Amino acid sequence: MEKIWESKVLTNGGVFHQQLEQALCEYLDVPYISLFSNGTLGLITALQALRVTGEVITTPYSFVATAHALLWNGNAPVFVDISPDTLNLDPDKIEAAITPRTTAIMPVHCYGNPCNVDAIERIADKYNIKVIYDAAHAFGAKYQGGSLLNHGDLSVLSFHATKVFNTFEGGAIVCQDLKTKQRIDRLKNFGFVDEVTVMAPGINGKMSEINAAMGLVQLKHMPYVFQRRMEIDATYRKALAGISGIDCVQLPEQGGANYAYFPIRVSRDFPISRDALYEKLKSEGIYARRYFYPLISSFPMYRGLSSAQVSHLPVANRVADEIICLPIYPSLREDEQNRIIQMLDAASHLNHF
Ligand SMILES: Cc1ncc(COP(=O)(O)O)c(C=O)c1O
């Protein structure tokens, strides 16, 4: 705080902003990063940066900001169902949704688990359309040994307080060349090129110095953060394996997980419903989250779309009714985690009602 105050530069690409961009490029092993005040403005600007128009194929199984970014940009979202294994966009269903108006695909690496990036790239190349990954959950996730964030034309991160790495509020766009980085940097600063030149109707998406400084101090702790998350994940997996009706969502087969969330599916074999379990946990002070329920496609501004029909999205609708994300964060103590596990075990012995 003192350093920021002394420098008299509180925002607009100050020293901490530059340092964090540099540090993140190195840490994440990506060529260029542009910091944002949040992930949503990153998504909106990514669409602007690539001049995306018309229809954009996306997943209904995400946080609502994914589709909202399309509406803010005047794009028409086209929902495609998810695959039951990865809970990400099902590549086998994408081509059927492409029309002459399709200019981009916006998949989400849900829970930090990679989309089938190779299949999506093949489709994008075939139809000459862009790919913008909503990588809000994917900080530090790897794919085949490299950063997952280097796939697609752009990847957008969120550094919101609830994320693996946070700057309280914040986000970033990862891009692969300097020219695109410059365009993004201008678009997030009202479109200013220099003091007197404005190249586009840009927005104010700049990250302030205090948020950038928070990022720099937190970045040091990431090895510990990932280690603890991995341990908590392993403990849950082991303990829940024997509970009938609870299925842990699989980690990526090829490794590289970032353990951002711990999603479980509560199936019909479990004695009580997902919502009853959620309420039960809540009544015990355990704040699990129903990510992602309700589905984006069921919200009033989307449900009229033909691609939003329940019959078109059977997998997403089923998963949304079964999912609960259990608490996972570095300071979750062993005894606290055991209490959560015991609660789930006790619920599994309840009688059907
Ligand atoms: C998948 C997804 N996309 C976008 C966002 C929006 O990010 P932010 O809250 O930083 O605007 C979030 C989370 O908040 C998210 O989970």
CSV table of C-alpha atoms and ligand atoms in Angstrom, one decimal:
chain,number,residue,atom,x,y,z
A,1,MET,CA,0.0,0.0,0.0
A,2,GLU,CA,2.8,2.4,0.9
A,3,LYS,CA,4.7,1.7,-2.3
A,4,ILE,CA,1.6,2.3,-4.3
A,5,TRP,CA,0.9,5.6,-2.5
A,6,GLU,CA,4.5,6.8,-2.9
A,7,SER,CA,4.5,6.0,-6.6
A,8,LYS,CA,1.4,8.2,-7.0
A,9,VAL,CA,0.2,5.7,-9.7
A,10,LEU,CA,-2.9,4.0,-8.4
A,11,THR,CA,-4.0,2.4,-11.6
A,12,ASN,CA,-3.6,2.7,-15.5
A,13,GLY,CA,-0.8,0.1,-15.9
A,14,GLY,CA,1.4,1.0,-12.9
A,15,VAL,CA,4.5,-0.8,-11.6
A,16,PHE,CA,2.6,-3.6,-9.8
A,17,HIS,CA,0.3,-4.1,-12.9
A,18,GLN,CA,3.4,-4.6,-15.1
A,19,GLN,CA,5.1,-6.8,-12.5
A,20,LEU,CA,2.0,-9.1,-12.2
A,21,GLU,CA,1.6,-9.4,-15.9
A,22,GLN,CA,5.3,-10.5,-16.2
A,23,ALA,CA,5.1,-12.8,-13.2
A,24,LEU,CA,1.9,-14.5,-14.5
A,25,CYS,CA,3.4,-15.0,-18.0
A,26,GLU,CA,6.3,-16.8,-16.3
A,27,TYR,CA,4.3,-18.7,-13.8
A,28,LEU,CA,1.6,-19.9,-16.2
A,29,ASP,CA,4.0,-20.3,-19.1
A,30,VAL,CA,2.0,-18.2,-21.5
A,31,PRO,CA,3.4,-15.6,-24.0
A,32,TYR,CA,1.1,-12.6,-23.2
A,33,ILE,CA,-1.3,-11.6,-20.5
A,34,SER,CA,-3.5,-8.5,-20.2
A,35,LEU,CA,-4.9,-8.0,-16.7
A,36,PHE,CA,-8.5,-7.0,-16.1
A,37,SER,CA,-10.7,-5.7,-13.3
A,38,ASN,CA,-12.7,-8.9,-13.5
A,39,GLY,CA,-13.2,-11.9,-15.7
A,40,THR,CA,-16.6,-10.8,-17.1
A,41,LEU,CA,-15.0,-7.7,-18.7
A,42,GLY,CA,-12.2,-9.9,-19.9
A,43,LEU,CA,-14.8,-12.1,-21.7
A,44,ILE,CA,-16.6,-9.1,-23.2
A,45,THR,CA,-13.3,-7.6,-24.4
A,46,ALA,CA,-12.1,-10.9,-25.8
A,47,LEU,CA,-15.2,-11.0,-28.1
A,48,GLN,CA,-14.5,-7.4,-29.1
A,49,ALA,CA,-10.8,-8.0,-29.7
A,50,LEU,CA,-11.6,-10.8,-32.2
A,51,ARG,CA,-14.5,-8.8,-33.7
A,52,VAL,CA,-16.9,-11.7,-33.0
A,53,THR,CA,-20.3,-11.1,-34.5
A,54,GLY,CA,-23.5,-13.2,-35.1
A,55,GLU,CA,-23.8,-16.6,-33.4
A,56,VAL,CA,-21.5,-18.1,-30.8
A,57,ILE,CA,-21.6,-21.7,-29.7
A,58,THR,CA,-21.4,-22.1,-26.0
A,59,THR,CA,-22.2,-24.4,-23.0
A,60,PRO,CA,-25.3,-24.0,-20.8
A,61,TYR,CA,-23.4,-25.6,-18.0
A,62,SER,CA,-21.4,-22.6,-16.6
A,63,PHE,CA,-21.6,-19.5,-14.5
A,64,VAL,CA,-24.1,-17.1,-16.1
A,65,ALA,CA,-21.3,-14.6,-17.0
A,66,THR,CA,-20.3,-16.8,-19.9
A,67,ALA,CA,-23.5,-16.3,-21.8
A,68,HIS,CA,-24.1,-12.7,-20.5
A,69,ALA,CA,-20.8,-11.7,-22.1
A,70,LEU,CA,-22.3,-12.7,-25.4
A,71,LEU,CA,-25.5,-10.7,-24.9
A,72,TRP,CA,-23.4,-7.6,-23.8
A,73,ASN,CA,-21.6,-8.0,-27.1
A,74,GLY,CA,-24.8,-8.3,-29.2
A,75,ASN,CA,-23.9,-12.0,-30.1
A,76,ALA,CA,-26.5,-14.7,-30.2
A,77,PRO,CA,-25.7,-17.6,-27.9
A,78,VAL,CA,-26.3,-21.1,-29.3
A,79,PHE,CA,-26.2,-23.7,-26.6
A,80,VAL,CA,-24.8,-27.2,-27.2
A,81,ASP,CA,-24.9,-30.0,-24.7
A,82,ILE,CA,-22.0,-31.2,-22.6
A,83,SER,CA,-20.3,-34.5,-22.5
A,84,PRO,CA,-21.2,-36.7,-19.5
A,85,ASP,CA,-17.6,-37.4,-18.6
A,86,THR,CA,-15.9,-34.0,-18.8
A,87,LEU,CA,-19.0,-31.8,-18.2
A,88,ASN,CA,-17.6,-29.6,-21.0
A,89,LEU,CA,-19.0,-28.8,-24.4
A,90,ASP,CA,-19.4,-32.1,-26.3
A,91,PRO,CA,-17.3,-31.8,-29.5
A,92,ASP,CA,-19.4,-34.4,-31.2
A,93,LYS,CA,-22.4,-32.1,-31.0
A,94,ILE,CA,-20.8,-28.8,-32.1
A,95,GLU,CA,-20.8,-29.2,-35.9
A,96,ALA,CA,-24.5,-29.7,-36.0
A,97,ALA,CA,-25.0,-26.3,-34.4
A,98,ILE,CA,-22.8,-24.4,-36.9
A,99,THR,CA,-24.6,-22.1,-39.3
A,100,PRO,CA,-23.4,-19.5,-41.8
A,101,ARG,CA,-23.8,-16.9,-38.9
A,102,THR,CA,-21.5,-18.8,-36.5
A,103,THR,CA,-18.2,-16.9,-36.0
A,104,ALA,CA,-16.9,-18.4,-32.7
A,105,ILE,CA,-17.1,-21.1,-30.1
A,106,MET,CA,-16.9,-20.1,-26.4
A,107,PRO,CA,-16.3,-23.3,-24.4
A,108,VAL,CA,-15.6,-23.4,-20.7
A,109,HIS,CA,-12.9,-25.5,-19.0
A,110,CYS,CA,-15.5,-26.3,-16.3
A,111,TYR,CA,-14.0,-26.8,-12.8
A,112,GLY,CA,-10.5,-26.4,-14.4
A,113,ASN,CA,-10.9,-29.7,-16.3
A,114,PRO,CA,-9.8,-29.3,-19.9
A,115,CYS,CA,-12.2,-29.3,-22.8
A,116,ASN,CA,-11.3,-31.5,-25.7
A,117,VAL,CA,-9.2,-28.8,-27.1
A,118,ASP,CA,-7.9,-30.8,-30.1
A,119,ALA,CA,-11.3,-31.7,-31.3
A,120,ILE,CA,-12.5,-28.1,-30.9
A,121,GLU,CA,-9.5,-26.8,-32.7
A,122,ARG,CA,-10.2,-29.1,-35.7
A,123,ILE,CA,-13.8,-27.9,-35.9
A,124,ALA,CA,-12.7,-24.2,-35.6
A,125,ASP,CA,-10.1,-24.7,-38.4
A,126,LYS,CA,-12.5,-26.5,-40.7
A,127,TYR,CA,-15.1,-23.7,-40.4
A,128,ASN,CA,-12.7,-20.8,-40.0
A,129,ILE,CA,-14.2,-19.7,-36.7
A,130,LYS,CA,-12.6,-18.4,-33.5
A,131,VAL,CA,-12.3,-20.1,-30.2
A,132,ILE,CA,-12.4,-18.1,-26.9
A,133,TYR,CA,-12.0,-20.3,-23.9
A,134,ASP,CA,-13.7,-19.2,-20.7
A,135,ALA,CA,-10.9,-20.3,-18.5
A,136,ALA,CA,-12.2,-18.7,-15.4
A,137,HIS,CA,-11.6,-21.9,-13.4
A,138,ALA,CA,-8.4,-23.0,-15.2
A,139,PHE,CA,-5.6,-21.1,-13.5
A,140,GLY,CA,-2.5,-23.3,-13.5
A,141,ALA,CA,-4.3,-26.2,-15.3
A,142,LYS,CA,-2.1,-28.2,-17.6
A,143,TYR,CA,-2.8,-30.1,-20.8
A,144,GLN,CA,-0.3,-32.6,-22.2
A,145,GLY,CA,2.5,-31.0,-20.1
A,146,GLY,CA,1.9,-27.4,-21.3
A,147,SER,CA,-0.4,-24.7,-20.1
A,148,LEU,CA,-4.0,-25.4,-21.0
A,149,LEU,CA,-4.3,-21.6,-21.4
A,150,ASN,CA,-2.3,-21.7,-24.6
A,151,HIS,CA,-5.1,-23.4,-26.5
A,152,GLY,CA,-7.7,-21.5,-28.6
A,153,ASP,CA,-7.3,-17.9,-29.9
A,154,LEU,CA,-7.8,-16.4,-26.4
A,155,SER,CA,-8.3,-17.7,-22.9
A,156,VAL,CA,-10.0,-15.6,-20.2
A,157,LEU,CA,-9.2,-16.1,-16.5
A,158,SER,CA,-11.1,-14.9,-13.4
A,159,PHE,CA,-9.2,-13.8,-10.3
A,160,HIS,CA,-12.4,-13.4,-8.3
A,161,ALA,CA,-12.1,-14.1,-4.5
A,162,THR,CA,-13.6,-17.6,-4.9
A,163,LYS,CA,-11.0,-18.7,-7.5
A,164,VAL,CA,-7.8,-20.8,-7.0
A,165,PHE,CA,-5.7,-17.6,-7.5
A,166,ASN,CA,-7.4,-14.3,-6.7
A,167,THR,CA,-6.8,-10.6,-6.6
A,168,PHE,CA,-10.0,-10.0,-4.7
A,169,GLU,CA,-11.7,-9.0,-8.0
A,170,GLY,CA,-9.8,-9.5,-11.2
A,171,GLY,CA,-9.2,-11.4,-14.4
A,172,ALA,CA,-7.0,-11.6,-17.4
A,173,ILE,CA,-6.9,-12.5,-21.1
A,174,VAL,CA,-4.1,-14.8,-22.3
A,175,CYS,CA,-3.1,-14.3,-25.9
A,176,GLN,CA,-0.5,-15.6,-28.2
A,177,ASP,CA,0.9,-12.5,-30.0
A,178,LEU,CA,2.0,-9.0,-29.2
A,179,LYS,CA,-0.4,-7.3,-31.7
A,180,THR,CA,-3.4,-8.9,-30.1
A,181,LYS,CA,-2.1,-8.0,-26.6
A,182,GLN,CA,-1.8,-4.3,-27.7
A,183,ARG,CA,-5.4,-4.4,-29.1
A,184,ILE,CA,-6.7,-5.9,-25.9
A,185,ASP,CA,-4.8,-3.3,-23.8
A,186,ARG,CA,-6.3,-0.5,-25.8
A,187,LEU,CA,-9.8,-1.9,-25.6
A,188,LYS,CA,-9.7,-2.2,-21.8
A,189,ASN,CA,-8.6,1.4,-21.6
A,190,PHE,CA,-11.6,3.0,-23.5
A,191,GLY,CA,-9.9,2.4,-26.8
A,192,PHE,CA,-7.1,4.9,-26.2
A,193,VAL,CA,-4.1,4.5,-28.4
A,194,ASP,CA,-2.4,7.7,-27.2
A,195,GLU,CA,-3.6,10.9,-25.5
A,196,VAL,CA,-5.6,12.1,-28.5
A,197,THR,CA,-6.4,8.9,-30.4
A,198,VAL,CA,-9.3,6.5,-29.7
A,199,MET,CA,-9.4,3.5,-32.0
A,200,ALA,CA,-12.6,1.7,-30.8
A,201,PRO,CA,-15.5,2.1,-28.3
A,202,GLY,CA,-13.4,0.4,-25.6
A,203,ILE,CA,-14.4,-0.2,-22.0
A,204,ASN,CA,-12.9,0.5,-18.6
A,205,GLY,CA,-11.5,-3.0,-17.7
A,206,LYS,CA,-8.2,-2.0,-16.1
A,207,MET,CA,-6.9,-3.7,-13.0
A,208,SER,CA,-5.9,-1.3,-10.2
A,209,GLU,CA,-2.6,-1.3,-8.4
A,210,ILE,CA,-4.0,-2.6,-5.2
A,211,ASN,CA,-5.4,-5.7,-6.9
A,212,ALA,CA,-2.2,-6.3,-8.8
A,213,ALA,CA,-0.2,-6.0,-5.6
A,214,MET,CA,-2.6,-8.5,-3.9
A,215,GLY,CA,-1.9,-10.9,-6.9
A,216,LEU,CA,1.8,-10.6,-6.5
A,217,VAL,CA,1.8,-11.4,-2.8
A,218,GLN,CA,-0.6,-14.4,-3.4
A,219,LEU,CA,1.4,-15.8,-6.3
A,220,LYS,CA,4.2,-16.8,-3.9
A,221,HIS,CA,1.8,-19.1,-2.1
A,222,MET,CA,0.6,-21.0,-5.1
A,223,PRO,CA,2.8,-24.2,-4.6
A,224,TYR,CA,1.3,-24.6,-1.1
A,225,VAL,CA,-2.2,-23.8,-2.5
A,226,PHE,CA,-2.0,-26.5,-5.1
A,227,GLN,CA,-0.5,-29.0,-2.7
A,228,ARG,CA,-3.2,-28.6,-0.1
A,229,ARG,CA,-6.0,-28.7,-2.7
A,230,MET,CA,-4.5,-31.9,-4.1
A,231,GLU,CA,-4.5,-33.5,-0.7
A,232,ILE,CA,-8.0,-32.4,0.1
A,233,ASP,CA,-9.2,-33.8,-3.3
A,234,ALA,CA,-7.5,-37.1,-2.6
A,235,THR,CA,-9.0,-37.4,0.9
A,236,TYR,CA,-12.5,-36.8,-0.4
A,237,ARG,CA,-12.1,-39.2,-3.3
A,238,LYS,CA,-10.9,-42.0,-1.0
A,239,ALA,CA,-13.6,-41.4,1.7
A,240,LEU,CA,-16.5,-41.0,-0.7
A,241,ALA,CA,-15.6,-44.0,-3.0
A,242,GLY,CA,-17.6,-46.3,-0.7
A,243,ILE,CA,-20.7,-44.2,-0.5
A,244,SER,CA,-23.4,-45.4,-2.8
A,245,GLY,CA,-25.2,-42.7,-4.8
A,246,ILE,CA,-22.3,-40.2,-4.6
A,247,ASP,CA,-20.0,-40.1,-7.7
A,248,CYS,CA,-17.0,-37.8,-7.7
A,249,VAL,CA,-16.5,-36.0,-11.0
A,250,GLN,CA,-13.4,-37.5,-12.6
A,251,LEU,CA,-10.1,-35.7,-12.7
A,252,PRO,CA,-8.6,-35.3,-16.2
A,253,GLU,CA,-7.2,-38.7,-17.4
A,254,GLN,CA,-4.0,-37.1,-18.6
A,255,GLY,CA,-3.3,-35.3,-15.3
A,256,GLY,CA,-2.7,-31.5,-15.0
A,257,ALA,CA,-5.7,-30.8,-12.7
A,258,ASN,CA,-5.7,-27.6,-10.6
A,259,TYR,CA,-8.2,-28.9,-8.0
A,260,ALA,CA,-10.2,-25.8,-8.2
A,261,TYR,CA,-13.5,-27.4,-7.2
A,262,PHE,CA,-14.7,-30.7,-5.7
A,263,PRO,CA,-17.9,-31.6,-7.6
A,264,ILE,CA,-19.9,-34.6,-6.7
A,265,ARG,CA,-23.0,-36.0,-8.4
A,266,VAL,CA,-25.9,-37.1,-6.1
A,267,SER,CA,-27.6,-39.9,-8.0
A,268,ARG,CA,-31.0,-41.6,-7.5
A,269,ASP,CA,-29.3,-44.3,-5.5
A,270,PHE,CA,-28.7,-41.7,-2.7
A,271,PRO,CA,-31.5,-41.8,-0.1
A,272,ILE,CA,-32.2,-38.1,-0.2
A,273,SER,CA,-32.4,-35.6,-3.1
A,274,ARG,CA,-29.5,-33.4,-4.0
A,275,ASP,CA,-31.4,-30.4,-2.7
A,276,ALA,CA,-32.2,-32.1,0.6
A,277,LEU,CA,-28.5,-32.9,1.0
A,278,TYR,CA,-27.6,-29.4,0.1
A,279,GLU,CA,-30.0,-28.0,2.8
A,280,LYS,CA,-28.8,-30.6,5.3
A,281,LEU,CA,-25.2,-29.5,4.9
A,282,LYS,CA,-26.2,-25.9,5.1
A,283,SER,CA,-28.0,-26.5,8.3
A,284,GLU,CA,-24.8,-27.9,9.7
A,285,GLY,CA,-22.8,-24.8,8.6
A,286,ILE,CA,-21.3,-26.5,5.6
A,287,TYR,CA,-21.6,-24.3,2.6
A,288,ALA,CA,-21.5,-26.5,-0.5
A,289,ARG,CA,-22.5,-24.9,-3.8
A,290,ARG,CA,-24.8,-26.1,-6.5
A,291,TYR,CA,-22.5,-25.1,-9.4
A,292,PHE,CA,-24.0,-25.1,-12.0
A,293,TYR,CA,-27.7,-25.0,-11.1
A,294,PRO,CA,-29.9,-23.5,-12.5
A,295,LEU,CA,-28.6,-24.0,-16.0
A,296,ILE,CA,-27.9,-20.8,-17.9
A,297,SER,CA,-30.3,-21.9,-20.6
A,298,SER,CA,-33.2,-21.8,-18.1
A,299,PHE,CA,-32.8,-18.1,-17.1
A,300,PRO,CA,-35.5,-15.8,-18.6
A,301,MET,CA,-33.1,-14.0,-21.1
A,302,TYR,CA,-32.1,-17.4,-22.6
A,303,ARG,CA,-34.9,-19.9,-22.2
A,304,GLY,CA,-36.8,-18.7,-25.4
A,305,LEU,CA,-33.9,-19.7,-27.6
A,306,SER,CA,-34.5,-22.9,-29.6
A,307,SER,CA,-31.1,-24.2,-28.5
A,308,ALA,CA,-32.1,-23.7,-24.8
A,309,GLN,CA,-34.9,-26.4,-24.9
A,310,VAL,CA,-34.5,-29.0,-22.2
A,311,SER,CA,-34.8,-31.8,-24.9
A,312,HIS,CA,-31.8,-30.3,-26.7
A,313,LEU,CA,-29.6,-30.4,-23.6
A,314,PRO,CA,-30.4,-33.6,-21.8
A,315,VAL,CA,-27.0,-34.2,-20.2
A,316,ALA,CA,-26.6,-30.6,-18.9
A,317,ASN,CA,-30.1,-30.7,-17.4
A,318,ARG,CA,-29.4,-34.0,-15.7
A,319,VAL,CA,-26.0,-33.0,-14.3
A,320,ALA,CA,-27.4,-29.6,-13.1
A,321,ASP,CA,-29.9,-31.5,-11.0
A,322,GLU,CA,-27.3,-33.8,-9.4
A,323,ILE,CA,-24.3,-31.6,-8.8
A,324,ILE,CA,-22.9,-30.2,-5.5
A,325,CYS,CA,-19.4,-28.7,-5.1
A,326,LEU,CA,-18.0,-29.5,-1.7
A,327,PRO,CA,-15.8,-27.1,0.2
A,328,ILE,CA,-12.1,-27.2,-1.0
A,329,TYR,CA,-9.6,-24.5,0.0
A,330,PRO,CA,-6.1,-24.5,1.4
A,331,SER,CA,-7.0,-23.7,5.0
A,332,LEU,CA,-9.7,-26.4,5.2
A,333,ARG,CA,-8.5,-28.4,8.3
A,334,GLU,CA,-8.4,-32.1,8.5
A,335,ASP,CA,-11.0,-32.3,11.2
A,336,GLU,CA,-13.3,-30.0,9.3
A,337,GLN,CA,-13.0,-32.1,6.2
A,338,ASN,CA,-13.7,-35.2,8.2
A,339,ARG,CA,-16.9,-33.6,9.6
A,340,ILE,CA,-18.1,-33.0,6.0
A,341,ILE,CA,-17.3,-36.6,5.1
A,342,GLN,CA,-19.1,-37.9,8.2
A,343,MET,CA,-22.1,-35.7,7.3
A,344,LEU,CA,-22.3,-37.3,3.8
A,345,ASP,CA,-21.9,-40.7,5.2
A,346,ALA,CA,-24.6,-40.2,7.8
A,347,ALA,CA,-26.9,-38.8,5.1
A,348,SER,CA,-26.3,-41.9,3.0
A,349,HIS,CA,-27.8,-44.1,5.8
A,350,LEU,CA,-31.0,-42.1,6.0
A,351,ASN,CA,-34.2,-43.8,4.9
A,352,HIS,CA,-35.8,-42.9,1.6
A,353,PHE,CA,-38.7,-40.4,2.0
B,1,LIG,C1,-17.1,-19.9,-15.7
B,1,LIG,C2,-17.0,-18.5,-15.3
B,1,LIG,N1,-17.0,-17.5,-16.2
B,1,LIG,C3,-16.9,-16.2,-15.8
B,1,LIG,C4,-16.9,-15.8,-14.5
B,1,LIG,C5,-16.8,-14.4,-14.2
B,1,LIG,O1,-15.7,-14.0,-13.6
B,1,LIG,P1,-15.7,-12.7,-12.7
B,1,LIG,O2,-16.5,-13.0,-11.5
B,1,LIG,O3,-14.2,-12.4,-12.4
B,1,LIG,O4,-16.3,-11.5,-13.5
B,1,LIG,C6,-16.9,-16.8,-13.5
B,1,LIG,C7,-16.8,-16.5,-12.1
B,1,LIG,O5,-17.0,-15.7,-11.4
B,1,LIG,C8,-17.0,-18.2,-13.9
B,1,LIG,O6,-17.1,-19.1,-13.0
